[in-house]
PDB file of C-alpha atoms in Angstrom:
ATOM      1  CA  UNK A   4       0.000   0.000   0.000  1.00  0.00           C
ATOM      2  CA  UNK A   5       1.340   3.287  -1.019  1.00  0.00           C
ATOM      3  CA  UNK A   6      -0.416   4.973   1.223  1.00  0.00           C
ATOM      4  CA  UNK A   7       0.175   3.840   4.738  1.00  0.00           C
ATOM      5  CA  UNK A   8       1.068   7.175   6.731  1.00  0.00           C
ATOM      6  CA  UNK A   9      -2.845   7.982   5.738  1.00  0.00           C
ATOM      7  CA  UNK A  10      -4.346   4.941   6.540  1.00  0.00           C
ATOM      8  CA  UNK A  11      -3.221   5.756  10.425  1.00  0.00           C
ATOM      9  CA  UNK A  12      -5.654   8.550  10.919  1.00  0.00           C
ATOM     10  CA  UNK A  13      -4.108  11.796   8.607  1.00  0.00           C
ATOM     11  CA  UNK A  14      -6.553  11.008   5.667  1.00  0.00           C
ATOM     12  CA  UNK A  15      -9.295  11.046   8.099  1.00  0.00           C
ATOM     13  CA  UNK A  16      -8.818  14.415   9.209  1.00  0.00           C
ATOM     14  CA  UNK A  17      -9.051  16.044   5.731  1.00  0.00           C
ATOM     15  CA  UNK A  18     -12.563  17.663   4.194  1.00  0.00           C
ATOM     16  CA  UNK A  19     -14.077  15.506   1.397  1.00  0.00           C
ATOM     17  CA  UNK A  20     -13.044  18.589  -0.524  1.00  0.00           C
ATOM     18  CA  UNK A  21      -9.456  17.598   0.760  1.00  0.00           C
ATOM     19  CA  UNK A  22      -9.377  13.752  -0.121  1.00  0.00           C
ATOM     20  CA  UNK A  23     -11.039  13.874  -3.511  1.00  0.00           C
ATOM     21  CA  UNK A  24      -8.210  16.518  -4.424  1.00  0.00           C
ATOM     22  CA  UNK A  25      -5.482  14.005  -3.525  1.00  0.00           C
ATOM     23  CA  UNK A  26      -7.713  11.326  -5.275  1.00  0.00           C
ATOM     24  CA  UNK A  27      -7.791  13.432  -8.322  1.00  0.00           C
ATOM     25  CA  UNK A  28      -4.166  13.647  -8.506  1.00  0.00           C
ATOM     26  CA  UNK A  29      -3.876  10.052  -8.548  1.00  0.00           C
ATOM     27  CA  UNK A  30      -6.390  10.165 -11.273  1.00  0.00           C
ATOM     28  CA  UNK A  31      -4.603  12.459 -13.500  1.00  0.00           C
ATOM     29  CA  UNK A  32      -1.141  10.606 -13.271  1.00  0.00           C
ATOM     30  CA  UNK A  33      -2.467   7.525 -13.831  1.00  0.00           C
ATOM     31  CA  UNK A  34      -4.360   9.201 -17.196  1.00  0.00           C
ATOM     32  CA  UNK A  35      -1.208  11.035 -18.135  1.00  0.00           C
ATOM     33  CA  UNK A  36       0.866   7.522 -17.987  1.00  0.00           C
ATOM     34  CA  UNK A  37      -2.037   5.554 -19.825  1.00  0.00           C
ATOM     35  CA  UNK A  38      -1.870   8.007 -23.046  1.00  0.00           C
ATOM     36  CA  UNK A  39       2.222   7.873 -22.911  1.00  0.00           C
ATOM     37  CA  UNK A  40       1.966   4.090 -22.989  1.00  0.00           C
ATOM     38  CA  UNK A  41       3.937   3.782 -19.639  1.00  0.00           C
ATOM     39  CA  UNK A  42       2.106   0.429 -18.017  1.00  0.00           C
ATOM     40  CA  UNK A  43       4.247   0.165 -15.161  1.00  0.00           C
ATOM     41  CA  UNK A  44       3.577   4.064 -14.222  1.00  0.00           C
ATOM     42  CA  UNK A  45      -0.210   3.727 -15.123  1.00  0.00           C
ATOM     43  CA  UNK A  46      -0.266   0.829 -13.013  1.00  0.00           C
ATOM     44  CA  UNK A  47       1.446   2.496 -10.150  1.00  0.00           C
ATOM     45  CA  UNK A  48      -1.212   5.252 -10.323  1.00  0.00           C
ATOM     46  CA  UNK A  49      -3.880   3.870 -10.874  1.00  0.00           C
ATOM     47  CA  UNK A  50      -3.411   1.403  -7.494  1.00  0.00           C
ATOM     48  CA  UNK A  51      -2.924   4.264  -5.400  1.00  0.00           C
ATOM     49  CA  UNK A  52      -6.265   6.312  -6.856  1.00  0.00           C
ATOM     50  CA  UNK A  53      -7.529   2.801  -5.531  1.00  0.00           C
ATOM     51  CA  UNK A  54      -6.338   2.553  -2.539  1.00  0.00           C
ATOM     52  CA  UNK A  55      -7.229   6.316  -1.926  1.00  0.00           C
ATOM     53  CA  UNK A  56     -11.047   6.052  -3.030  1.00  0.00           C
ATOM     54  CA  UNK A  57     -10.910   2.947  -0.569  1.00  0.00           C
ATOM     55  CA  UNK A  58      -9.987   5.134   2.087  1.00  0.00           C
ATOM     56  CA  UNK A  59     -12.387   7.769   1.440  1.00  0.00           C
ATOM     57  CA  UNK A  60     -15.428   4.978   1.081  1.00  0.00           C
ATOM     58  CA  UNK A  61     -14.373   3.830   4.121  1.00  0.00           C
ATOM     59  CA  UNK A  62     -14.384   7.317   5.847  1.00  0.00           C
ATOM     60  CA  UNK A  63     -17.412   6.892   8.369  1.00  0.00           C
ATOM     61  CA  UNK A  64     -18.301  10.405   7.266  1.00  0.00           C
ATOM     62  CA  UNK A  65     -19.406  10.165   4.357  1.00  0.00           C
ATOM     63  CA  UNK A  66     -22.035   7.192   5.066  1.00  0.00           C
ATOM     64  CA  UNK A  67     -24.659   9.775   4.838  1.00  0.00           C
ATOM     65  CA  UNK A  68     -24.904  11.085   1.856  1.00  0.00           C
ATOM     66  CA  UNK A  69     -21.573  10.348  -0.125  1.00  0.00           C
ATOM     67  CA  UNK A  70     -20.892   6.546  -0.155  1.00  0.00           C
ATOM     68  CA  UNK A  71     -23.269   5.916  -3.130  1.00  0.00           C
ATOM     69  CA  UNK A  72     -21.032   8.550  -4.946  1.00  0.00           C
ATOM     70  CA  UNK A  73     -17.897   7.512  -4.322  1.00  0.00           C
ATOM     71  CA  UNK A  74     -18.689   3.777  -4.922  1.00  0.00           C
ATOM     72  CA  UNK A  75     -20.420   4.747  -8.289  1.00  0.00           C
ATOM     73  CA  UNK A  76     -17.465   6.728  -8.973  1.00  0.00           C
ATOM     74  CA  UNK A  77     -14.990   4.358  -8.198  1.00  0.00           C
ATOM     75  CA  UNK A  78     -16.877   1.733 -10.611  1.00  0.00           C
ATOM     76  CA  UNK A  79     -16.810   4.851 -13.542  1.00  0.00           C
ATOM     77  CA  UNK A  80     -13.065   5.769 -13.226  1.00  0.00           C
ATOM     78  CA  UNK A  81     -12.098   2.067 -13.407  1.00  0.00           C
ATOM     79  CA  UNK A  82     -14.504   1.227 -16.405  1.00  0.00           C
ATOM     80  CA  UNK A  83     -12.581   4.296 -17.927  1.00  0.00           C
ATOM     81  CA  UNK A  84      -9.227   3.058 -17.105  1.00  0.00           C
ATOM     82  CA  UNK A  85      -9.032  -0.360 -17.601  1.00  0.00           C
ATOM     83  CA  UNK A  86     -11.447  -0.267 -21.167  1.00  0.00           C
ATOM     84  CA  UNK A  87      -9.780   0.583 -24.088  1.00  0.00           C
ATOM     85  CA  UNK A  88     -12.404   1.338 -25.849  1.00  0.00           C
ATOM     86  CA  UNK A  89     -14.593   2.870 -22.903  1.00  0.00           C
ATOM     87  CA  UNK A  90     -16.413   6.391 -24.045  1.00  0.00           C
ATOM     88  CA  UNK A  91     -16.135   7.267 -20.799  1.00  0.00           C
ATOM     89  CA  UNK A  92     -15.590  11.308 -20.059  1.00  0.00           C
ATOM     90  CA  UNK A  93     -13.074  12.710 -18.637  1.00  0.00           C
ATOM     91  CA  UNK A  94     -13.168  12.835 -14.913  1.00  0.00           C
ATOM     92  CA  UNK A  95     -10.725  15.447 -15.254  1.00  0.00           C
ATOM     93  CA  UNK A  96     -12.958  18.712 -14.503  1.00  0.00           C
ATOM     94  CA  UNK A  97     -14.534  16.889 -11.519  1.00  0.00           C
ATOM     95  CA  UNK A  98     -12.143  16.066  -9.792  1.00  0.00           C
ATOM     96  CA  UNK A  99     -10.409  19.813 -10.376  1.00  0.00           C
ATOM     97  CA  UNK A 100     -13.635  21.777  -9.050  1.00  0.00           C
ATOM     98  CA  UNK A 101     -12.221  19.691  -5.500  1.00  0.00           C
ATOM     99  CA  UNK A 102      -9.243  20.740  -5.971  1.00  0.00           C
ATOM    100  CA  UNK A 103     -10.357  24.252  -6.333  1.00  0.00           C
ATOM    101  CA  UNK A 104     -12.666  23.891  -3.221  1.00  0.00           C
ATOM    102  CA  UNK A 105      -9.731  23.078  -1.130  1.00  0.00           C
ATOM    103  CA  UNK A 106      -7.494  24.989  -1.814  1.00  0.00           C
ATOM    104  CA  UNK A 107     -10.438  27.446  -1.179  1.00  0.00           C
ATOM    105  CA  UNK A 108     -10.554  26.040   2.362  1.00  0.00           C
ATOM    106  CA  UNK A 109      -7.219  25.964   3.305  1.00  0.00           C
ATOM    107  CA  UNK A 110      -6.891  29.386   2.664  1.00  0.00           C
ATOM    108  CA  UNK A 111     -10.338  30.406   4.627  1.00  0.00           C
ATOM    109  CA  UNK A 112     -11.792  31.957   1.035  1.00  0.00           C
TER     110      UNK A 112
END
């Protein structure tokens, strides 16, 4: 697990706004390294978008309200990474609007 120092309480102290940022990093290295043809890379990525959506679906937090989006997004990013020829969007955009939103919060905007 790439993540570990997480897993031991960190991640759970971060907004949604926070972990779906982090998430969407994940997302966007493991998209960059699919279109360059660099398996090993887009492997790497892609587990540790995993393992971070795991975290965040596991977050007790989010029970109400945000578990049926994260599992339903979890199933849609991996239908759009693992199918070649998936017509899948982007989930680019999305997950940048978090990213926006906490850097939003960090700053107290």
């Amino acid at each position: 697990m790439g993540h570990i120092s997480l897993q031991d309480g960190r991640w759970g102290e971060m907004s949604l706004a926070e972990q779906m940022a982090n998430i969407g990093s994940e997302y966007g290295r493991a998209k960059k390294w699919k279109e360059k043809g660099q398996k090993k890379m887009f492997w790497g990525a892609l587990e540790r978008m995993l393992e971070l959506m795991d975290l965040s679906i596991g977050d007790g937090r989010w029970r109400e309200g945000r578990l049926k989006e994260l599992c339903r997004l979890r199933e849609l990013v991996c239908e759009e990474m693992l199918n070649e020829n998936s017509q899948m969007a982007d989930f680019s955009a999305y997950f940048m609007a978090f990213n926006v939103l906490a850097r939003k919060g960090k700053n107290g905007k």
